[in-house]
PDB file of N, CA and C in Angstrom:
ATOM      1  N   MET A   1     -29.823   7.575  18.882  1.00 49.00           N
ATOM      2  CA  MET A   1     -28.773   7.345  19.840  1.00 49.00           C
ATOM      3  C   MET A   1     -29.238   7.825  21.202  1.00 49.00           C
ATOM      4  N   ASN A   2     -28.829   7.142  22.219  1.00 51.00           N
ATOM      5  CA  ASN A   2     -29.204   7.467  23.578  1.00 51.00           C
ATOM      6  C   ASN A   2     -28.620   8.824  23.964  1.00 51.00           C
ATOM      7  N   THR A   3     -29.427   9.677  24.603  1.00 55.00           N
ATOM      8  CA  THR A   3     -28.937  10.998  24.985  1.00 55.00           C
ATOM      9  C   THR A   3     -28.161  10.965  26.286  1.00 55.00           C
ATOM     10  N   LEU A   4     -28.216   9.864  27.016  1.00 61.00           N
ATOM     11  CA  LEU A   4     -27.464   9.720  28.263  1.00 61.00           C
ATOM     12  C   LEU A   4     -25.998   9.516  27.922  1.00 61.00           C
ATOM     13  N   SER A   5     -25.157  10.402  28.418  1.00 66.00           N
ATOM     14  CA  SER A   5     -23.734  10.337  28.108  1.00 66.00           C
ATOM     15  C   SER A   5     -23.068   9.226  28.906  1.00 66.00           C
ATOM     16  N   LEU A   6     -22.164   8.515  28.254  1.00 70.00           N
ATOM     17  CA  LEU A   6     -21.444   7.431  28.902  1.00 70.00           C
ATOM     18  C   LEU A   6     -20.109   7.885  29.476  1.00 70.00           C
ATOM     19  N   HIS A   7     -19.800   9.168  29.331  1.00 71.00           N
ATOM     20  CA  HIS A   7     -18.502   9.669  29.770  1.00 71.00           C
ATOM     21  C   HIS A   7     -18.671  11.093  30.282  1.00 71.00           C
ATOM     22  N   ALA A   8     -17.599  11.628  30.883  1.00 73.00           N
ATOM     23  CA  ALA A   8     -17.632  12.992  31.394  1.00 73.00           C
ATOM     24  C   ALA A   8     -16.629  13.879  30.651  1.00 73.00           C
ATOM     25  N   ASP A   9     -16.435  13.611  29.370  1.00 70.00           N
ATOM     26  CA  ASP A   9     -15.480  14.383  28.578  1.00 70.00           C
ATOM     27  C   ASP A   9     -16.112  15.711  28.181  1.00 70.00           C
ATOM     28  N   PRO A  10     -15.586  16.839  28.678  1.00 71.00           N
ATOM     29  CA  PRO A  10     -16.176  18.127  28.296  1.00 71.00           C
ATOM     30  C   PRO A  10     -15.921  18.469  26.834  1.00 71.00           C
ATOM     31  N   GLY A  11     -14.934  17.842  26.229  1.00 72.00           N
ATOM     32  CA  GLY A  11     -14.652  18.112  24.820  1.00 72.00           C
ATOM     33  C   GLY A  11     -15.517  17.313  23.874  1.00 72.00           C
ATOM     34  N   LEU A  12     -16.289  16.380  24.401  1.00 80.00           N
ATOM     35  CA  LEU A  12     -17.210  15.562  23.624  1.00 80.00           C
ATOM     36  C   LEU A  12     -16.527  14.863  22.450  1.00 80.00           C
ATOM     37  N   GLN A  13     -15.363  14.289  22.708  1.00 80.00           N
ATOM     38  CA  GLN A  13     -14.609  13.635  21.641  1.00 80.00           C
ATOM     39  C   GLN A  13     -15.396  12.519  20.951  1.00 80.00           C
ATOM     40  N   PRO A  14     -16.074  11.619  21.674  1.00 82.00           N
ATOM     41  CA  PRO A  14     -16.826  10.574  20.958  1.00 82.00           C
ATOM     42  C   PRO A  14     -17.930  11.147  20.072  1.00 82.00           C
ATOM     43  N   GLU A  15     -18.585  12.207  20.536  1.00 84.00           N
ATOM     44  CA  GLU A  15     -19.645  12.807  19.727  1.00 84.00           C
ATOM     45  C   GLU A  15     -19.063  13.437  18.458  1.00 84.00           C
ATOM     46  N   ARG A  16     -17.906  14.088  18.594  1.00 88.00           N
ATOM     47  CA  ARG A  16     -17.275  14.686  17.410  1.00 88.00           C
ATOM     48  C   ARG A  16     -16.832  13.614  16.433  1.00 88.00           C
ATOM     49  N   THR A  17     -16.351  12.489  16.956  1.00 87.00           N
ATOM     50  CA  THR A  17     -15.931  11.400  16.081  1.00 87.00           C
ATOM     51  C   THR A  17     -17.124  10.799  15.347  1.00 87.00           C
ATOM     52  N   VAL A  18     -18.238  10.621  16.049  1.00 88.00           N
ATOM     53  CA  VAL A  18     -19.447  10.100  15.408  1.00 88.00           C
ATOM     54  C   VAL A  18     -19.926  11.063  14.311  1.00 88.00           C
ATOM     55  N   MET A  19     -19.862  12.360  14.593  1.00 92.00           N
ATOM     56  CA  MET A  19     -20.276  13.336  13.577  1.00 92.00           C
ATOM     57  C   MET A  19     -19.334  13.293  12.375  1.00 92.00           C
ATOM     58  N   SER A  20     -18.056  13.080  12.616  1.00 91.00           N
ATOM     59  CA  SER A  20     -17.105  12.973  11.519  1.00 91.00           C
ATOM     60  C   SER A  20     -17.402  11.763  10.641  1.00 91.00           C
ATOM     61  N   TRP A  21     -17.688  10.635  11.274  1.00 92.00           N
ATOM     62  CA  TRP A  21     -18.045   9.442  10.499  1.00 92.00           C
ATOM     63  C   TRP A  21     -19.377   9.638   9.768  1.00 92.00           C
ATOM     64  N   SER A  22     -20.279  10.415  10.364  1.00 93.00           N
ATOM     65  CA  SER A  22     -21.552  10.714   9.683  1.00 93.00           C
ATOM     66  C   SER A  22     -21.305  11.546   8.429  1.00 93.00           C
ATOM     67  N   ARG A  23     -20.361  12.485   8.505  1.00 95.00           N
ATOM     68  CA  ARG A  23     -20.020  13.263   7.306  1.00 95.00           C
ATOM     69  C   ARG A  23     -19.400  12.364   6.241  1.00 95.00           C
ATOM     70  N   THR A  24     -18.573  11.411   6.672  1.00 93.00           N
ATOM     71  CA  THR A  24     -17.993  10.459   5.717  1.00 93.00           C
ATOM     72  C   THR A  24     -19.094   9.627   5.073  1.00 93.00           C
ATOM     73  N   LEU A  25     -20.068   9.210   5.861  1.00 94.00           N
ATOM     74  CA  LEU A  25     -21.215   8.454   5.348  1.00 94.00           C
ATOM     75  C   LEU A  25     -21.961   9.256   4.287  1.00 94.00           C
ATOM     76  N   MET A  26     -22.206  10.532   4.580  1.00 96.00           N
ATOM     77  CA  MET A  26     -22.908  11.380   3.605  1.00 96.00           C
ATOM     78  C   MET A  26     -22.083  11.553   2.340  1.00 96.00           C
ATOM     79  N   ALA A  27     -20.782  11.721   2.476  1.00 95.00           N
ATOM     80  CA  ALA A  27     -19.914  11.871   1.304  1.00 95.00           C
ATOM     81  C   ALA A  27     -19.950  10.606   0.444  1.00 95.00           C
ATOM     82  N   LEU A  28     -19.985   9.450   1.078  1.00 93.00           N
ATOM     83  CA  LEU A  28     -20.066   8.204   0.315  1.00 93.00           C
ATOM     84  C   LEU A  28     -21.402   8.075  -0.405  1.00 93.00           C
ATOM     85  N   CYS A  29     -22.477   8.504   0.227  1.00 95.00           N
ATOM     86  CA  CYS A  29     -23.795   8.456  -0.423  1.00 95.00           C
ATOM     87  C   CYS A  29     -23.825   9.389  -1.639  1.00 95.00           C
ATOM     88  N   VAL A  30     -23.264  10.576  -1.497  1.00 95.00           N
ATOM     89  CA  VAL A  30     -23.232  11.520  -2.614  1.00 95.00           C
ATOM     90  C   VAL A  30     -22.352  10.965  -3.739  1.00 95.00           C
ATOM     91  N   THR A  31     -21.231  10.353  -3.373  1.00 91.00           N
ATOM     92  CA  THR A  31     -20.353   9.749  -4.382  1.00 91.00           C
ATOM     93  C   THR A  31     -21.075   8.632  -5.126  1.00 91.00           C
ATOM     94  N   ALA A  32     -21.827   7.816  -4.398  1.00 92.00           N
ATOM     95  CA  ALA A  32     -22.600   6.749  -5.047  1.00 92.00           C
ATOM     96  C   ALA A  32     -23.619   7.329  -6.013  1.00 92.00           C
ATOM     97  N   LEU A  33     -24.264   8.423  -5.635  1.00 93.00           N
ATOM     98  CA  LEU A  33     -25.239   9.044  -6.529  1.00 93.00           C
ATOM     99  C   LEU A  33     -24.565   9.624  -7.773  1.00 93.00           C
ATOM    100  N   PHE A  34     -23.360  10.167  -7.612  1.00 90.00           N
ATOM    101  CA  PHE A  34     -22.617  10.659  -8.782  1.00 90.00           C
ATOM    102  C   PHE A  34     -22.305   9.516  -9.741  1.00 90.00           C
ATOM    103  N   PHE A  35     -21.896   8.380  -9.203  1.00 89.00           N
ATOM    104  CA  PHE A  35     -21.620   7.229 -10.074  1.00 89.00           C
ATOM    105  C   PHE A  35     -22.898   6.806 -10.797  1.00 89.00           C
ATOM    106  N   LEU A  36     -24.021   6.779 -10.093  1.00 90.00           N
ATOM    107  CA  LEU A  36     -25.277   6.377 -10.731  1.00 90.00           C
ATOM    108  C   LEU A  36     -25.734   7.403 -11.764  1.00 90.00           C
ATOM    109  N   ARG A  37     -25.343   8.650 -11.576  1.00 91.00           N
ATOM    110  CA  ARG A  37     -25.702   9.695 -12.542  1.00 91.00           C
ATOM    111  C   ARG A  37     -25.083   9.424 -13.900  1.00 91.00           C
ATOM    112  N   TRP A  38     -23.924   8.755 -13.938  1.00 86.00           N
ATOM    113  CA  TRP A  38     -23.243   8.469 -15.193  1.00 86.00           C
ATOM    114  C   TRP A  38     -23.746   7.192 -15.857  1.00 86.00           C
ATOM    115  N   TYR A  39     -24.741   6.534 -15.264  1.00 86.00           N
ATOM    116  CA  TYR A  39     -25.239   5.277 -15.828  1.00 86.00           C
ATOM    117  C   TYR A  39     -25.740   5.418 -17.268  1.00 86.00           C
ATOM    118  N   PRO A  40     -26.522   6.454 -17.630  1.00 87.00           N
ATOM    119  CA  PRO A  40     -27.014   6.521 -19.015  1.00 87.00           C
ATOM    120  C   PRO A  40     -25.902   6.603 -20.056  1.00 87.00           C
ATOM    121  N   GLU A  41     -24.782   7.259 -19.733  1.00 83.00           N
ATOM    122  CA  GLU A  41     -23.703   7.383 -20.709  1.00 83.00           C
ATOM    123  C   GLU A  41     -22.719   6.215 -20.641  1.00 83.00           C
ATOM    124  N   GLN A  42     -22.408   5.754 -19.438  1.00 80.00           N
ATOM    125  CA  GLN A  42     -21.336   4.769 -19.272  1.00 80.00           C
ATOM    126  C   GLN A  42     -21.835   3.341 -19.115  1.00 80.00           C
ATOM    127  N   GLY A  43     -23.064   3.144 -18.723  1.00 80.00           N
ATOM    128  CA  GLY A  43     -23.601   1.796 -18.610  1.00 80.00           C
ATOM    129  C   GLY A  43     -23.332   1.146 -17.260  1.00 80.00           C
ATOM    130  N   LEU A  44     -23.281  -0.175 -17.284  1.00 82.00           N
ATOM    131  CA  LEU A  44     -23.206  -0.951 -16.046  1.00 82.00           C
ATOM    132  C   LEU A  44     -21.907  -0.775 -15.266  1.00 82.00           C
ATOM    133  N   VAL A  45     -20.865  -0.267 -15.904  1.00 81.00           N
ATOM    134  CA  VAL A  45     -19.590  -0.106 -15.210  1.00 81.00           C
ATOM    135  C   VAL A  45     -19.701   0.866 -14.032  1.00 81.00           C
ATOM    136  N   THR A  46     -20.690   1.716 -14.027  1.00 84.00           N
ATOM    137  CA  THR A  46     -20.847   2.675 -12.932  1.00 84.00           C
ATOM    138  C   THR A  46     -21.470   2.045 -11.691  1.00 84.00           C
ATOM    139  N   PHE A  47     -22.032   0.858 -11.823  1.00 87.00           N
ATOM    140  CA  PHE A  47     -22.687   0.237 -10.668  1.00 87.00           C
ATOM    141  C   PHE A  47     -21.691  -0.295  -9.640  1.00 87.00           C
ATOM    142  N   ALA A  48     -20.558  -0.814 -10.083  1.00 86.00           N
ATOM    143  CA  ALA A  48     -19.599  -1.394  -9.127  1.00 86.00           C
ATOM    144  C   ALA A  48     -19.114  -0.361  -8.102  1.00 86.00           C
ATOM    145  N   PRO A  49     -18.619   0.807  -8.511  1.00 88.00           N
ATOM    146  CA  PRO A  49     -18.203   1.763  -7.480  1.00 88.00           C
ATOM    147  C   PRO A  49     -19.380   2.323  -6.687  1.00 88.00           C
ATOM    148  N   ALA A  50     -20.558   2.431  -7.310  1.00 91.00           N
ATOM    149  CA  ALA A  50     -21.723   2.916  -6.567  1.00 91.00           C
ATOM    150  C   ALA A  50     -22.120   1.928  -5.475  1.00 91.00           C
ATOM    151  N   VAL A  51     -22.092   0.653  -5.816  1.00 92.00           N
ATOM    152  CA  VAL A  51     -22.415  -0.370  -4.811  1.00 92.00           C
ATOM    153  C   VAL A  51     -21.355  -0.405  -3.723  1.00 92.00           C
ATOM    154  N   LEU A  52     -20.091  -0.233  -4.109  1.00 90.00           N
ATOM    155  CA  LEU A  52     -19.007  -0.194  -3.124  1.00 90.00           C
ATOM    156  C   LEU A  52     -19.207   0.957  -2.143  1.00 90.00           C
ATOM    157  N   CYS A  53     -19.571   2.108  -2.661  1.00 92.00           N
ATOM    158  CA  CYS A  53     -19.839   3.261  -1.787  1.00 92.00           C
ATOM    159  C   CYS A  53     -21.038   2.992  -0.881  1.00 92.00           C
ATOM    160  N   ALA A  54     -22.081   2.388  -1.428  1.00 93.00           N
ATOM    161  CA  ALA A  54     -23.274   2.117  -0.623  1.00 93.00           C
ATOM    162  C   ALA A  54     -22.981   1.106   0.485  1.00 93.00           C
ATOM    163  N   ILE A  55     -22.188   0.086   0.175  1.00 92.00           N
ATOM    164  CA  ILE A  55     -21.828  -0.904   1.196  1.00 92.00           C
ATOM    165  C   ILE A  55     -20.990  -0.256   2.295  1.00 92.00           C
ATOM    166  N   ALA A  56     -20.048   0.589   1.893  1.00 91.00           N
ATOM    167  CA  ALA A  56     -19.218   1.279   2.892  1.00 91.00           C
ATOM    168  C   ALA A  56     -20.065   2.203   3.759  1.00 91.00           C
ATOM    169  N   ALA A  57     -21.005   2.917   3.143  1.00 93.00           N
ATOM    170  CA  ALA A  57     -21.881   3.803   3.915  1.00 93.00           C
ATOM    171  C   ALA A  57     -22.727   2.996   4.898  1.00 93.00           C
ATOM    172  N   GLY A  58     -23.221   1.854   4.451  1.00 93.00           N
ATOM    173  CA  GLY A  58     -23.990   0.984   5.352  1.00 93.00           C
ATOM    174  C   GLY A  58     -23.139   0.465   6.501  1.00 93.00           C
ATOM    175  N   GLY A  59     -21.899   0.102   6.201  1.00 91.00           N
ATOM    176  CA  GLY A  59     -20.998  -0.362   7.252  1.00 91.00           C
ATOM    177  C   GLY A  59     -20.742   0.711   8.298  1.00 91.00           C
ATOM    178  N   ILE A  60     -20.555   1.942   7.828  1.00 91.00           N
ATOM    179  CA  ILE A  60     -20.351   3.055   8.770  1.00 91.00           C
ATOM    180  C   ILE A  60     -21.605   3.262   9.605  1.00 91.00           C
ATOM    181  N   HIS A  61     -22.767   3.256   8.942  1.00 92.00           N
ATOM    182  CA  HIS A  61     -24.021   3.490   9.662  1.00 92.00           C
ATOM    183  C   HIS A  61     -24.247   2.458  10.763  1.00 92.00           C
ATOM    184  N   PHE A  62     -24.037   1.198  10.434  1.00 93.00           N
ATOM    185  CA  PHE A  62     -24.336   0.145  11.403  1.00 93.00           C
ATOM    186  C   PHE A  62     -23.250  -0.017  12.466  1.00 93.00           C
ATOM    187  N   SER A  63     -22.082   0.606  12.295  1.00 89.00           N
ATOM    188  CA  SER A  63     -21.038   0.498  13.311  1.00 89.00           C
ATOM    189  C   SER A  63     -20.934   1.754  14.185  1.00 89.00           C
ATOM    190  N   GLN A  64     -21.773   2.736  13.949  1.00 87.00           N
ATOM    191  CA  GLN A  64     -21.683   3.992  14.697  1.00 87.00           C
ATOM    192  C   GLN A  64     -21.899   3.790  16.199  1.00 87.00           C
ATOM    193  N   ARG A  65     -22.909   3.041  16.558  1.00 88.00           N
ATOM    194  CA  ARG A  65     -23.222   2.858  17.986  1.00 88.00           C
ATOM    195  C   ARG A  65     -22.073   2.134  18.698  1.00 88.00           C
ATOM    196  N   ALA A  66     -21.539   1.102  18.078  1.00 87.00           N
ATOM    197  CA  ALA A  66     -20.433   0.371  18.703  1.00 87.00           C
ATOM    198  C   ALA A  66     -19.208   1.264  18.832  1.00 87.00           C
ATOM    199  N   ARG A  67     -18.952   2.073  17.816  1.00 85.00           N
ATOM    200  CA  ARG A  67     -17.803   2.986  17.861  1.00 85.00           C
ATOM    201  C   ARG A  67     -17.962   4.006  18.997  1.00 85.00           C
ATOM    202  N   TYR A  68     -19.175   4.554  19.134  1.00 85.00           N
ATOM    203  CA  TYR A  68     -19.428   5.529  20.198  1.00 85.00           C
ATOM    204  C   TYR A  68     -19.267   4.886  21.572  1.00 85.00           C
ATOM    205  N   THR A  69     -19.821   3.700  21.740  1.00 86.00           N
ATOM    206  CA  THR A  69     -19.728   3.014  23.028  1.00 86.00           C
ATOM    207  C   THR A  69     -18.278   2.692  23.379  1.00 86.00           C
ATOM    208  N   THR A  70     -17.518   2.229  22.399  1.00 85.00           N
ATOM    209  CA  THR A  70     -16.117   1.902  22.648  1.00 85.00           C
ATOM    210  C   THR A  70     -15.330   3.132  23.070  1.00 85.00           C
ATOM    211  N   GLN A  71     -15.539   4.231  22.372  1.00 82.00           N
ATOM    212  CA  GLN A  71     -14.797   5.442  22.702  1.00 82.00           C
ATOM    213  C   GLN A  71     -15.239   6.033  24.044  1.00 82.00           C
ATOM    214  N   SER A  72     -16.530   5.998  24.316  1.00 83.00           N
ATOM    215  CA  SER A  72     -17.023   6.552  25.576  1.00 83.00           C
ATOM    216  C   SER A  72     -16.510   5.766  26.768  1.00 83.00           C
ATOM    217  N   THR A  73     -16.568   4.453  26.669  1.00 84.00           N
ATOM    218  CA  THR A  73     -16.048   3.643  27.766  1.00 84.00           C
ATOM    219  C   THR A  73     -14.533   3.772  27.881  1.00 84.00           C
ATOM    220  N   GLY A  74     -13.862   3.953  26.774  1.00 82.00           N
ATOM    221  CA  GLY A  74     -12.418   4.167  26.810  1.00 82.00           C
ATOM    222  C   GLY A  74     -12.056   5.471  27.483  1.00 82.00           C
ATOM    223  N   ILE A  75     -12.814   6.521  27.215  1.00 81.00           N
ATOM    224  CA  ILE A  75     -12.555   7.808  27.874  1.00 81.00           C
ATOM    225  C   ILE A  75     -12.853   7.696  29.358  1.00 81.00           C
ATOM    226  N   ALA A  76     -13.936   7.016  29.706  1.00 79.00           N
ATOM    227  CA  ALA A  76     -14.269   6.846  31.123  1.00 79.00           C
ATOM    228  C   ALA A  76     -13.181   6.058  31.852  1.00 79.00           C
ATOM    229  N   ALA A  77     -12.573   5.095  31.180  1.00 81.00           N
ATOM    230  CA  ALA A  77     -11.509   4.302  31.779  1.00 81.00           C
ATOM    231  C   ALA A  77     -10.133   4.930  31.575  1.00 81.00           C
ATOM    232  N   GLU A  78     -10.086   6.072  30.867  1.00 81.00           N
ATOM    233  CA  GLU A  78      -8.839   6.773  30.535  1.00 81.00           C
ATOM    234  C   GLU A  78      -7.882   5.888  29.746  1.00 81.00           C
ATOM    235  N   ARG A  79      -8.429   5.068  28.880  1.00 84.00           N
ATOM    236  CA  ARG A  79      -7.618   4.198  28.032  1.00 84.00           C
ATOM    237  C   ARG A  79      -8.378   3.974  26.715  1.00 84.00           C
ATOM    238  N   VAL A  80      -8.033   4.783  25.717  1.00 80.00           N
ATOM    239  CA  VAL A  80      -8.694   4.690  24.411  1.00 80.00           C
ATOM    240  C   VAL A  80      -7.684   4.186  23.389  1.00 80.00           C
ATOM    241  N   ARG A  81      -8.086   3.150  22.676  1.00 82.00           N
ATOM    242  CA  ARG A  81      -7.216   2.617  21.633  1.00 82.00           C
ATOM    243  C   ARG A  81      -7.606   3.208  20.283  1.00 82.00           C
ATOM    244  N   ALA A  82      -6.615   3.390  19.444  1.00 83.00           N
ATOM    245  CA  ALA A  82      -6.880   3.896  18.101  1.00 83.00           C
ATOM    246  C   ALA A  82      -7.620   2.838  17.293  1.00 83.00           C
ATOM    247  N   ASP A  83      -8.523   3.274  16.445  1.00 83.00           N
ATOM    248  CA  ASP A  83      -9.306   2.367  15.603  1.00 83.00           C
ATOM    249  C   ASP A  83      -8.547   2.139  14.292  1.00 83.00           C
ATOM    250  N   VAL A  84      -7.538   1.294  14.360  1.00 90.00           N
ATOM    251  CA  VAL A  84      -6.660   1.055  13.212  1.00 90.00           C
ATOM    252  C   VAL A  84      -7.418   0.392  12.074  1.00 90.00           C
ATOM    253  N   TRP A  85      -8.317  -0.531  12.391  1.00 90.00           N
ATOM    254  CA  TRP A  85      -9.048  -1.249  11.342  1.00 90.00           C
ATOM    255  C   TRP A  85      -9.938  -0.305  10.546  1.00 90.00           C
ATOM    256  N   ALA A  86     -10.538   0.668  11.209  1.00 87.00           N
ATOM    257  CA  ALA A  86     -11.377   1.617  10.478  1.00 87.00           C
ATOM    258  C   ALA A  86     -10.542   2.444   9.498  1.00 87.00           C
ATOM    259  N   VAL A  87      -9.351   2.835   9.935  1.00 89.00           N
ATOM    260  CA  VAL A  87      -8.476   3.611   9.049  1.00 89.00           C
ATOM    261  C   VAL A  87      -8.019   2.756   7.874  1.00 89.00           C
ATOM    262  N   LEU A  88      -7.619   1.517   8.138  1.00 93.00           N
ATOM    263  CA  LEU A  88      -7.202   0.622   7.052  1.00 93.00           C
ATOM    264  C   LEU A  88      -8.358   0.334   6.103  1.00 93.00           C
ATOM    265  N   TRP A  89      -9.530   0.127   6.650  1.00 91.00           N
ATOM    266  CA  TRP A  89     -10.707  -0.165   5.844  1.00 91.00           C
ATOM    267  C   TRP A  89     -11.033   1.025   4.940  1.00 91.00           C
ATOM    268  N   MET A  90     -10.983   2.235   5.493  1.00 90.00           N
ATOM    269  CA  MET A  90     -11.288   3.423   4.700  1.00 90.00           C
ATOM    270  C   MET A  90     -10.210   3.666   3.644  1.00 90.00           C
ATOM    271  N   THR A  91      -8.955   3.410   3.976  1.00 94.00           N
ATOM    272  CA  THR A  91      -7.872   3.542   3.006  1.00 94.00           C
ATOM    273  C   THR A  91      -8.066   2.566   1.855  1.00 94.00           C
ATOM    274  N   THR A  92      -8.431   1.342   2.165  1.00 94.00           N
ATOM    275  CA  THR A  92      -8.685   0.343   1.129  1.00 94.00           C
ATOM    276  C   THR A  92      -9.853   0.762   0.246  1.00 94.00           C
ATOM    277  N   LEU A  93     -10.880   1.309   0.848  1.00 91.00           N
ATOM    278  CA  LEU A  93     -12.033   1.777   0.076  1.00 91.00           C
ATOM    279  C   LEU A  93     -11.640   2.890  -0.888  1.00 91.00           C
ATOM    280  N   VAL A  94     -10.868   3.856  -0.415  1.00 90.00           N
ATOM    281  CA  VAL A  94     -10.458   4.971  -1.274  1.00 90.00           C
ATOM    282  C   VAL A  94      -9.584   4.458  -2.414  1.00 90.00           C
ATOM    283  N   LEU A  95      -8.679   3.518  -2.120  1.00 94.00           N
ATOM    284  CA  LEU A  95      -7.846   2.946  -3.178  1.00 94.00           C
ATOM    285  C   LEU A  95      -8.687   2.179  -4.195  1.00 94.00           C
ATOM    286  N   ALA A  96      -9.676   1.426  -3.734  1.00 91.00           N
ATOM    287  CA  ALA A  96     -10.546   0.683  -4.650  1.00 91.00           C
ATOM    288  C   ALA A  96     -11.350   1.634  -5.534  1.00 91.00           C
ATOM    289  N   LEU A  97     -11.835   2.728  -4.957  1.00 87.00           N
ATOM    290  CA  LEU A  97     -12.571   3.709  -5.768  1.00 87.00           C
ATOM    291  C   LEU A  97     -11.650   4.373  -6.787  1.00 87.00           C
ATOM    292  N   ALA A  98     -10.420   4.680  -6.382  1.00 89.00           N
ATOM    293  CA  ALA A  98      -9.475   5.296  -7.309  1.00 89.00           C
ATOM    294  C   ALA A  98      -9.119   4.324  -8.433  1.00 89.00           C
ATOM    295  N   LEU A  99      -8.917   3.061  -8.103  1.00 89.00           N
ATOM    296  CA  LEU A  99      -8.618   2.075  -9.142  1.00 89.00           C
ATOM    297  C   LEU A  99      -9.797   1.899 -10.093  1.00 89.00           C
ATOM    298  N   SER A 100     -11.003   1.900  -9.567  1.00 84.00           N
ATOM    299  CA  SER A 100     -12.168   1.768 -10.450  1.00 84.00           C
ATOM    300  C   SER A 100     -12.288   2.992 -11.356  1.00 84.00           C
ATOM    301  N   ALA A 101     -11.916   4.165 -10.858  1.00 80.00           N
ATOM    302  CA  ALA A 101     -11.945   5.361 -11.697  1.00 80.00           C
ATOM    303  C   ALA A 101     -10.888   5.271 -12.794  1.00 80.00           C
ATOM    304  N   LEU A 102      -9.696   4.781 -12.447  1.00 84.00           N
ATOM    305  CA  LEU A 102      -8.648   4.619 -13.458  1.00 84.00           C
ATOM    306  C   LEU A 102      -9.063   3.618 -14.524  1.00 84.00           C
ATOM    307  N   VAL A 103      -9.654   2.529 -14.120  1.00 82.00           N
ATOM    308  CA  VAL A 103     -10.124   1.528 -15.083  1.00 82.00           C
ATOM    309  C   VAL A 103     -11.209   2.137 -15.969  1.00 82.00           C
ATOM    310  N   ALA A 104     -12.102   2.897 -15.386  1.00 75.00           N
ATOM    311  CA  ALA A 104     -13.178   3.517 -16.169  1.00 75.00           C
ATOM    312  C   ALA A 104     -12.619   4.511 -17.176  1.00 75.00           C
ATOM    313  N   VAL A 105     -11.582   5.259 -16.785  1.00 74.00           N
ATOM    314  CA  VAL A 105     -11.005   6.246 -17.701  1.00 74.00           C
ATOM    315  C   VAL A 105     -10.267   5.551 -18.833  1.00 74.00           C
ATOM    316  N   TRP A 106      -9.494   4.504 -18.527  1.00 80.00           N
ATOM    317  CA  TRP A 106      -8.691   3.856 -19.554  1.00 80.00           C
ATOM    318  C   TRP A 106      -9.488   2.884 -20.406  1.00 80.00           C
ATOM    319  N   VAL A 107     -10.485   2.243 -19.851  1.00 73.00           N
ATOM    320  CA  VAL A 107     -11.261   1.253 -20.600  1.00 73.00           C
ATOM    321  C   VAL A 107     -12.351   1.926 -21.415  1.00 73.00           C
ATOM    322  N   LEU A 108     -12.986   2.940 -20.863  1.00 65.00           N
ATOM    323  CA  LEU A 108     -14.125   3.567 -21.561  1.00 65.00           C
ATOM    324  C   LEU A 108     -13.727   4.722 -22.416  1.00 65.00           C
TER     325      LEU A 108
END
């Protein structure tokens, strides 16, 4: 990421948000590895949630720069919009993972 700041926010809100999404990315990678760890006992059913986590982590990784730029320019213009789609997308992901866990518990 470019070290030249796009805003003059002393609280570094865009940087903190990027770090928060990076922690979410790491949590998804660890969750995917946990699902893959159960492959020898549970079989192929563990691949679907692992792939879902990996796709979500990739989506977060590849959208980080755009998210930072949007927030930085919004702070510079003093008009930042909430990222509703990211929240909805993450909520859907968590629900899908929970449903896959319920199916795994009841089916297996």
